[in-house]
XYZ file of N, CA and C in Angstrom:
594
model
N 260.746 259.906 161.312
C 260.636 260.514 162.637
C 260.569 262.040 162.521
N 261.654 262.671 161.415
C 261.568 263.883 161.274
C 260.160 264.970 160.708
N 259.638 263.980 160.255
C 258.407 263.939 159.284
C 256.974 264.078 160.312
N 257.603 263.248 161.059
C 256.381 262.930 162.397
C 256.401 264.292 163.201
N 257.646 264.869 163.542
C 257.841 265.918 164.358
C 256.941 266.828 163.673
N 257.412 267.147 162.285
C 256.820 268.257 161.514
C 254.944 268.199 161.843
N 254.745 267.554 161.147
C 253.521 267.009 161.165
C 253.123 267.060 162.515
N 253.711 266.889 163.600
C 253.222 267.108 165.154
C 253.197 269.001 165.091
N 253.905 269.573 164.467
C 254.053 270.839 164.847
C 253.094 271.505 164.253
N 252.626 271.086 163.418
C 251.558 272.042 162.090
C 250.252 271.455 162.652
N 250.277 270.323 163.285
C 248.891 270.247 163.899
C 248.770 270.868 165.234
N 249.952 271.174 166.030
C 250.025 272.252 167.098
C 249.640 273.467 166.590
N 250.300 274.083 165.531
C 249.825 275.202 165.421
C 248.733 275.497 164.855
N 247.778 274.618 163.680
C 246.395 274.959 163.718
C 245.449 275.038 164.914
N 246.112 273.976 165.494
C 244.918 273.139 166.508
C 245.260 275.293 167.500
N 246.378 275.995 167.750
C 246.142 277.310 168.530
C 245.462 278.218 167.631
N 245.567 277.893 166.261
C 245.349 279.369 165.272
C 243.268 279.134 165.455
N 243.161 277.643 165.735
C 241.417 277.230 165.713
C 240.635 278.812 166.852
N 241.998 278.854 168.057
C 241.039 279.525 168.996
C 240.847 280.945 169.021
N 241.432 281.436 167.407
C 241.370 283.038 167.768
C 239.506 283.292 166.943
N 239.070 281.806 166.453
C 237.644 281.864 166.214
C 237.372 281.091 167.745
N 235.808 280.145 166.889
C 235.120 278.954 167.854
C 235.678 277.733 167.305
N 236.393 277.076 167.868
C 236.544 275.815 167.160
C 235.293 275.072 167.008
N 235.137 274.164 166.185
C 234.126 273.619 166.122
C 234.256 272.273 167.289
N 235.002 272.080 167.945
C 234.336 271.149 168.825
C 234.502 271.774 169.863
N 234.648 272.843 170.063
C 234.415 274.094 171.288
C 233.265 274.327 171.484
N 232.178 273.357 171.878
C 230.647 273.879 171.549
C 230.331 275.107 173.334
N 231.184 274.413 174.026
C 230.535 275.622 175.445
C 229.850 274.928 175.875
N 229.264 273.468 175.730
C 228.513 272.816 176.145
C 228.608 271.269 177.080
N 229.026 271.307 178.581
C 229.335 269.838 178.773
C 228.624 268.640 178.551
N 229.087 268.122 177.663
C 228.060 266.766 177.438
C 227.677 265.314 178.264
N 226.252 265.281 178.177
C 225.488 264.796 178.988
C 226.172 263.897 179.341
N 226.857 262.683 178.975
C 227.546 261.460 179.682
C 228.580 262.514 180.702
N 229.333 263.502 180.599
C 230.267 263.980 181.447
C 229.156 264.336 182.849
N 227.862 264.999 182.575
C 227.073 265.833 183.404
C 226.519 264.347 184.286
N 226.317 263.130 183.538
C 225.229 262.001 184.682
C 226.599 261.523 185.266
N 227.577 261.594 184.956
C 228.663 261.100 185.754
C 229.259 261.876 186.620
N 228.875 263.126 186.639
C 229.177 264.068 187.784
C 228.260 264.096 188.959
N 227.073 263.652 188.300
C 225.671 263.608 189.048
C 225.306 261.975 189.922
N 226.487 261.241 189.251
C 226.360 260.065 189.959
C 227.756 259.812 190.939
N 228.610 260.715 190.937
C 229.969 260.510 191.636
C 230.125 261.046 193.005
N 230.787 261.224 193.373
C 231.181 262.380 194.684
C 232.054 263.021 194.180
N 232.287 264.393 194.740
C 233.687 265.088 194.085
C 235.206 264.757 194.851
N 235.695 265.032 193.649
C 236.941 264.413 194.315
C 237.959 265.218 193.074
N 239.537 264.278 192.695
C 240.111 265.180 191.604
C 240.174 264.967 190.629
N 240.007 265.682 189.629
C 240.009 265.377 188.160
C 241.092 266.628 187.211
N 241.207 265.438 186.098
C 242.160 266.013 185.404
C 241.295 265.981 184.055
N 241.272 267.072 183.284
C 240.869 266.829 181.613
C 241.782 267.202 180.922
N 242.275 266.047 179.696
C 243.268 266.055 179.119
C 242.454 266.336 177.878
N 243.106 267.791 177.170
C 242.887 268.468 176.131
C 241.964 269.319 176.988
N 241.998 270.015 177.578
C 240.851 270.939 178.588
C 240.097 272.107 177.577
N 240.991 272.500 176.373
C 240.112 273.401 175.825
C 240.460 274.673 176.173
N 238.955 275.410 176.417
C 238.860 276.630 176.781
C 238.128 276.643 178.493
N 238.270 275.163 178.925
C 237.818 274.708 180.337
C 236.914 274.505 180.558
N 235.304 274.612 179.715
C 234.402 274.298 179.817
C 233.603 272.994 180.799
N 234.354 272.027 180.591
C 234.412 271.205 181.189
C 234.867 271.236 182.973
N 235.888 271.792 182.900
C 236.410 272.043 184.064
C 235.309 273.228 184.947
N 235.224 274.008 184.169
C 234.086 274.319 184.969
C 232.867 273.941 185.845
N 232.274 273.328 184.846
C 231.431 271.889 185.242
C 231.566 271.087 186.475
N 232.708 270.749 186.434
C 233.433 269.871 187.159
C 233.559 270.767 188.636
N 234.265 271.746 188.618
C 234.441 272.762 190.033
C 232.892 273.157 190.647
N 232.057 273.395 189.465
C 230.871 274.213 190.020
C 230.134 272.734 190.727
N 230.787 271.312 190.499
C 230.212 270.706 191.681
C 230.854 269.874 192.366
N 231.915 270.825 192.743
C 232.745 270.057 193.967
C 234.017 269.858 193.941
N 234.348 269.364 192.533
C 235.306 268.608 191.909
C 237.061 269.527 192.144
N 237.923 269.258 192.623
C 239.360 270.040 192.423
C 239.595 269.650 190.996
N 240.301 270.576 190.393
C 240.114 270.322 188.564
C 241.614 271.191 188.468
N 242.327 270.028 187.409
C 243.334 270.283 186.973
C 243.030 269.782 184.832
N 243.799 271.249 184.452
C 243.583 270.487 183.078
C 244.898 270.869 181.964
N 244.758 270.488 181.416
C 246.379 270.576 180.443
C 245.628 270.731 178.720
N 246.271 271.455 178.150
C 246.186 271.839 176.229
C 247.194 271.984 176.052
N 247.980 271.912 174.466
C 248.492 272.214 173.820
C 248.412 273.469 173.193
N 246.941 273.961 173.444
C 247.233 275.086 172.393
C 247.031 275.982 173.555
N 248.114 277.295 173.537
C 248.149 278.284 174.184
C 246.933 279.218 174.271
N 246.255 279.216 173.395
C 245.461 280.188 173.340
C 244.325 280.086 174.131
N 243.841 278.673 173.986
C 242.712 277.394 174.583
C 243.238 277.791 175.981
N 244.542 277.670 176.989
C 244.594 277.496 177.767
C 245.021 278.976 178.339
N 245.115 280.039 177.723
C 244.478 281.008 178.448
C 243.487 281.807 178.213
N 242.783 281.000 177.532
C 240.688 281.535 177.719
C 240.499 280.799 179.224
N 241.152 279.584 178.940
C 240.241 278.733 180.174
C 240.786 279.409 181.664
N 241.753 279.531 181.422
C 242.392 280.395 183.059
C 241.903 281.400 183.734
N 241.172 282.224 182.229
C 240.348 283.576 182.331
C 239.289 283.519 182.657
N 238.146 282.480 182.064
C 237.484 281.841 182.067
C 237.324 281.410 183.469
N 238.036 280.829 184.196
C 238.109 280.146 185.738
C 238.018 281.475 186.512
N 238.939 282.281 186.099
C 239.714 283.270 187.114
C 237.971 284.121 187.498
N 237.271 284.241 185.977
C 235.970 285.263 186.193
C 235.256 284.540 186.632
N 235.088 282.901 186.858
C 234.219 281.721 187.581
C 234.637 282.056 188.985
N 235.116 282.756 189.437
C 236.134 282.418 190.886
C 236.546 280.805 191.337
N 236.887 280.525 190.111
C 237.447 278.894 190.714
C 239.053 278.712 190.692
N 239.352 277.986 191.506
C 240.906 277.733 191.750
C 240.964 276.668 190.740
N 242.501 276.575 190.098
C 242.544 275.140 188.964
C 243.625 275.517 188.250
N 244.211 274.113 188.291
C 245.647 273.985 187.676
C 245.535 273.419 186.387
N 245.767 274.715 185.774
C 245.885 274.575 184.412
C 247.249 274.710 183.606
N 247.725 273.629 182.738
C 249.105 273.825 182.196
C 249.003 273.794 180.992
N 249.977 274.194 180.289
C 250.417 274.482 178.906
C 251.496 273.138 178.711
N 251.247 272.121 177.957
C 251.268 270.789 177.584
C 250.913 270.019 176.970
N 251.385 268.680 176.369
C 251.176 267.916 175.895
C 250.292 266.716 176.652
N 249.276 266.026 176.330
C 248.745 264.992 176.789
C 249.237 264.042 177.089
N 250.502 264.012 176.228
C 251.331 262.171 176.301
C 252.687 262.495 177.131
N 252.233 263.759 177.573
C 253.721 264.602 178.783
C 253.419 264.936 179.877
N 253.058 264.036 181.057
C 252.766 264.687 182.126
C 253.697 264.364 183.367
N 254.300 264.914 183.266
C 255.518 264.880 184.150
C 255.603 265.908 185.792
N 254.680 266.836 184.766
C 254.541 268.126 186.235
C 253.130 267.317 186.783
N 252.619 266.579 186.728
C 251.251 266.225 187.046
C 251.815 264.935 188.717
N 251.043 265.626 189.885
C 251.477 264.264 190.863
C 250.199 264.234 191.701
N 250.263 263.273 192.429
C 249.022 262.758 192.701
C 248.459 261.805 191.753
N 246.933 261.211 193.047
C 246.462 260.485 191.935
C 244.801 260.989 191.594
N 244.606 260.746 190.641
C 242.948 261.693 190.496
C 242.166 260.672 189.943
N 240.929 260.929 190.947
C 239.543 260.274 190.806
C 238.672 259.769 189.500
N 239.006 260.974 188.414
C 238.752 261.156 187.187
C 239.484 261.254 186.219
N 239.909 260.963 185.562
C 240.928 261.346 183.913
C 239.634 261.507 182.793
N 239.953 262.825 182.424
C 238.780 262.938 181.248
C 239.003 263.305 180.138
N 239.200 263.052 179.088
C 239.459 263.199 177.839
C 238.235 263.019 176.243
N 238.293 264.662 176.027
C 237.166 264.310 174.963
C 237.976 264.709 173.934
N 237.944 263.827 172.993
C 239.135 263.969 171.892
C 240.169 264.002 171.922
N 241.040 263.717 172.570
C 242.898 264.183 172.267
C 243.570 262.653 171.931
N 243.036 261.726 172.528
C 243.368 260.377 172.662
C 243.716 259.895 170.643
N 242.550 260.035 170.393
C 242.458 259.297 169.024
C 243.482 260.346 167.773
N 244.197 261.585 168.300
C 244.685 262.226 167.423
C 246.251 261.705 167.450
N 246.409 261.033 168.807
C 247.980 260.999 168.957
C 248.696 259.645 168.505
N 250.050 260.081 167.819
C 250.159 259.066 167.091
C 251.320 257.849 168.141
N 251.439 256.171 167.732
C 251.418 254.929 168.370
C 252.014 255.607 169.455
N 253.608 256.013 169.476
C 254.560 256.578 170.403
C 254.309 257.134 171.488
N 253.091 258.525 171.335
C 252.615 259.075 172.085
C 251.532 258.144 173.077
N 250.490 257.443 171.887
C 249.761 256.603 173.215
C 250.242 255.757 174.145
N 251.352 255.206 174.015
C 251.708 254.198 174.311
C 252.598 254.994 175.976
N 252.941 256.512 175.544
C 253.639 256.957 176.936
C 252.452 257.742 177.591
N 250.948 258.264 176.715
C 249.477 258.314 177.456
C 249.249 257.323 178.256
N 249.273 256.268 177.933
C 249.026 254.886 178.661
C 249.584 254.565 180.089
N 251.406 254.955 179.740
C 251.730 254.748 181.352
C 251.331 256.155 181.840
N 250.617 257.499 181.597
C 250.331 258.251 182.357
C 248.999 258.067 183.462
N 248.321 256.975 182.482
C 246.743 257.023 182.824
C 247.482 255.790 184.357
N 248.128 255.023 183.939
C 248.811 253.714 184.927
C 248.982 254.657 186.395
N 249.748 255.884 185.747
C 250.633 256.374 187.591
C 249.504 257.615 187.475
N 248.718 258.117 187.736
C 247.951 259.286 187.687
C 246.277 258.556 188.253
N 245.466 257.362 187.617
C 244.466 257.085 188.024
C 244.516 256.557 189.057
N 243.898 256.736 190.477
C 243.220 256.736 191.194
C 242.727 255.243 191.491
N 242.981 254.410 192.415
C 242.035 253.029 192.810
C 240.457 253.226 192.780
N 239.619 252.443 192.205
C 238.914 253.302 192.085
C 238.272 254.024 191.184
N 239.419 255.142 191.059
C 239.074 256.064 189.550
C 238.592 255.936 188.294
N 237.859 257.164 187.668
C 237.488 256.869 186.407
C 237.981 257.251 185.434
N 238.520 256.406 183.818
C 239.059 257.445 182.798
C 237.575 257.167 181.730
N 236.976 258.630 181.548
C 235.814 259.205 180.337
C 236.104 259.504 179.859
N 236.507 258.570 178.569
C 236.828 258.801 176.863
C 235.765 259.083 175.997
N 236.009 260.332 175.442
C 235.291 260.362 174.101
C 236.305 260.324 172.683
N 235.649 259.479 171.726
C 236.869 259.570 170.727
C 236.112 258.946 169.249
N 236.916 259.453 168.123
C 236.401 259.040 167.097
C 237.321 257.771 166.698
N 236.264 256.702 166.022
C 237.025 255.277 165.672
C 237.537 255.681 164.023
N 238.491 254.651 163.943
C 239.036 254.742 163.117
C 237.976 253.875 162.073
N 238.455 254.639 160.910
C 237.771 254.199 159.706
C 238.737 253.280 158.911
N 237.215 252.433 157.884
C 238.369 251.723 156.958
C 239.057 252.536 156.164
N 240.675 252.333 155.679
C 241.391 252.291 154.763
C 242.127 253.986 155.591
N 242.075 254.066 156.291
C 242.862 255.411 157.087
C 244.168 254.688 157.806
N 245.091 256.157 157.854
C 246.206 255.492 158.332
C 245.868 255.008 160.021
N 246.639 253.990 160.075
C 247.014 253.254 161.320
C 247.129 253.820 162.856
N 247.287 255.283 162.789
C 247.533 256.382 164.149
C 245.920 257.060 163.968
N 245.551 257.126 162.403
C 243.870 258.000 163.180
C 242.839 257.028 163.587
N 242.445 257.671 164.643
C 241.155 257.328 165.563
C 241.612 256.337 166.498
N 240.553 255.930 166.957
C 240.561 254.713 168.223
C 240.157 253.805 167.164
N 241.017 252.827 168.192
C 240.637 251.287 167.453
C 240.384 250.236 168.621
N 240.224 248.685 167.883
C 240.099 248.247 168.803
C 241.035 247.577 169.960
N 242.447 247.898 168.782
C 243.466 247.620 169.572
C 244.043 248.498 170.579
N 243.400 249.696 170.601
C 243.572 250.864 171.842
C 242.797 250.340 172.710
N 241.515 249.697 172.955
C 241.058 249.382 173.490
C 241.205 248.234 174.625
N 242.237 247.444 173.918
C 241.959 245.994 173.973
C 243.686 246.104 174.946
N 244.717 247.235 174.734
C 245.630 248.197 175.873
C 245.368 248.664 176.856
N 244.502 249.667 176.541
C 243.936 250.329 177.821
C 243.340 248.895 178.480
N 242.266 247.815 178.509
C 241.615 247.273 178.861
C 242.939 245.767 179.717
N 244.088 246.434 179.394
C 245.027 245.478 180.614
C 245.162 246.228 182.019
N 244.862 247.148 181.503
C 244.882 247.792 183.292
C 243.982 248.298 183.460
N 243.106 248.523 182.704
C 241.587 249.015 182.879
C 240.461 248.123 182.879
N 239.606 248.167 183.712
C 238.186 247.354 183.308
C 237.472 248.351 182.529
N 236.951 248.126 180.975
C 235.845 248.688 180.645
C 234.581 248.267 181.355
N 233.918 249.363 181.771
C 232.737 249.082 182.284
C 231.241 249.755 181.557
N 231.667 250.703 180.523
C 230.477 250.864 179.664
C 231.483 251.402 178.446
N 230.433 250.885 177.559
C 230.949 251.794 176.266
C 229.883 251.949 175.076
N 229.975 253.003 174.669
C 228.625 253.384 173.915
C 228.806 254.816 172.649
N 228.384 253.718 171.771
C 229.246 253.670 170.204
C 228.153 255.066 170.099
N 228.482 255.626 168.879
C 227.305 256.707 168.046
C 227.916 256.971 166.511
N 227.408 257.949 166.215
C 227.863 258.546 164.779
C 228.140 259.919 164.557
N 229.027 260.636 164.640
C 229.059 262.162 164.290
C 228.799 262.292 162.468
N 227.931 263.190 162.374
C 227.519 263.731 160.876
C 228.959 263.694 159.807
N 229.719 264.571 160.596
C 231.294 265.002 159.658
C 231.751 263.931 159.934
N 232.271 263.118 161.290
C 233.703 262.287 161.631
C 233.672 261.197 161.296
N 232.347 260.548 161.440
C 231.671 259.304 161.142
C 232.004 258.301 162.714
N 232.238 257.267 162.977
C 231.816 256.807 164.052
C 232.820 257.315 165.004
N 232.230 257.402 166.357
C 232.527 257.597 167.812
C 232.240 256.754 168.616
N 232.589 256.809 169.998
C 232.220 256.239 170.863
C 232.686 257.044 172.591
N 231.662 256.610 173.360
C 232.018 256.646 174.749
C 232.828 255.657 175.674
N 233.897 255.912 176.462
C 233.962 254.575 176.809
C 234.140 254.848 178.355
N 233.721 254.315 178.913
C 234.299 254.411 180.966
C 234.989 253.149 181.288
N 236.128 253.555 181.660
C 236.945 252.646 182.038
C 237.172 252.696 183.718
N 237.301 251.780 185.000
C 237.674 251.764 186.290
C 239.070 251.081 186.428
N 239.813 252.077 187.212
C 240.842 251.412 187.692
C 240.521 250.078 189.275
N 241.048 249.155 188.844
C 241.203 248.180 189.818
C 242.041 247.580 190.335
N 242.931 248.283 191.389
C 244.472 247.900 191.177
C 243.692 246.261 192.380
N 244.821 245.297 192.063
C 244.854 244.336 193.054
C 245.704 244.464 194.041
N 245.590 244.291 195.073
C 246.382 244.727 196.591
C 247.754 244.306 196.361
């Protein structure tokens, strides 16, 4: 456990030391599955978990959307504030953990997450999970992007299919759509709808 902490902390602090460059998955660019799903929705509220430098969130405000987003790394989350503040957009942005949302109320239309999901280890998903439960929206959508786990890697990296096959008790998957990154090796998209029964 003590081991786990450590190891949680040294990947906190690279994952802030990434933003005094470009991180490399900091491209500045919202990607197209986020953009046809903005283009096919109405606005309403969304949350992006791992927000970055807000890029996304931007996106999201410049059409319509109320946008709340949460990082871990301090640095990420005040580019993105700055970032908003020179967008003139309003948006609640916190300094946080993904698998900690406790200051977070309401329920939102969207949960969006590109990458943070597949880094966190069983413990953490498992209290991600009841966040996505009290936070999504009837209705609502959670847009995962995430890298799958490979053979012979430990048991906490990437998505698997047993993350899937969790999320998918309270979630309907309704698309999902595999690819390949050059460095990570496989990925996938996934859209999940909440469907609560009355």
């Amino acid at each position: 456990m003590a081991a786990n902490r450590l190891g949680d902390l040294i990947r906190r602090l690279e994952f802030h030391l990434w933003y005094y460059r470009r991180p490399p998955w900091d491209t500045g660019v919202t990607p197209p599955e986020l953009r046809d799903f903005i283009r096919q929705h109405p606005p309403g509220r969304a949350l992006d978990l791992g927000c970055g430098s807000g890029t996304n969130l931007i996106a999201l405000a410049q059409a319509g959307w109320q946008v709340s987003g949460v990082d871990f790394a301090w640095r990420a989350v005040r580019i993105a504030r700055r970032r908003l503040e020179q967008a003139g957009i309003q948006a609640d942005i916190h300094l946080g953990d993904v698998a900690d949302l406790r200051g977070f109320r309401g329920l939102f239309d969207l949960i969006l997450d590109i990458g943070c999901y597949h880094n966190l280890q069983p413990e953490r998903r498992i209290a991600y999970q009841q966040n996505l439960r009290r936070l999504l929206a009837d209705g609502g959508t959670f847009l995962l992007y995430t890298h799958c786990r490979r053979e012979g890697t430990a048991a906490h990296s990437g998505w698997s299919l047993a993350d899937e096959e969790q999320i998918g008790e309270f979630l309907r998957l309704v698309h999902k759509q595999t690819g390949q990154e050059r460095m990570r090796g496989p990925s996938a998209w996934l859209t999940y709808r909440c469907e609560r029964r009355g």
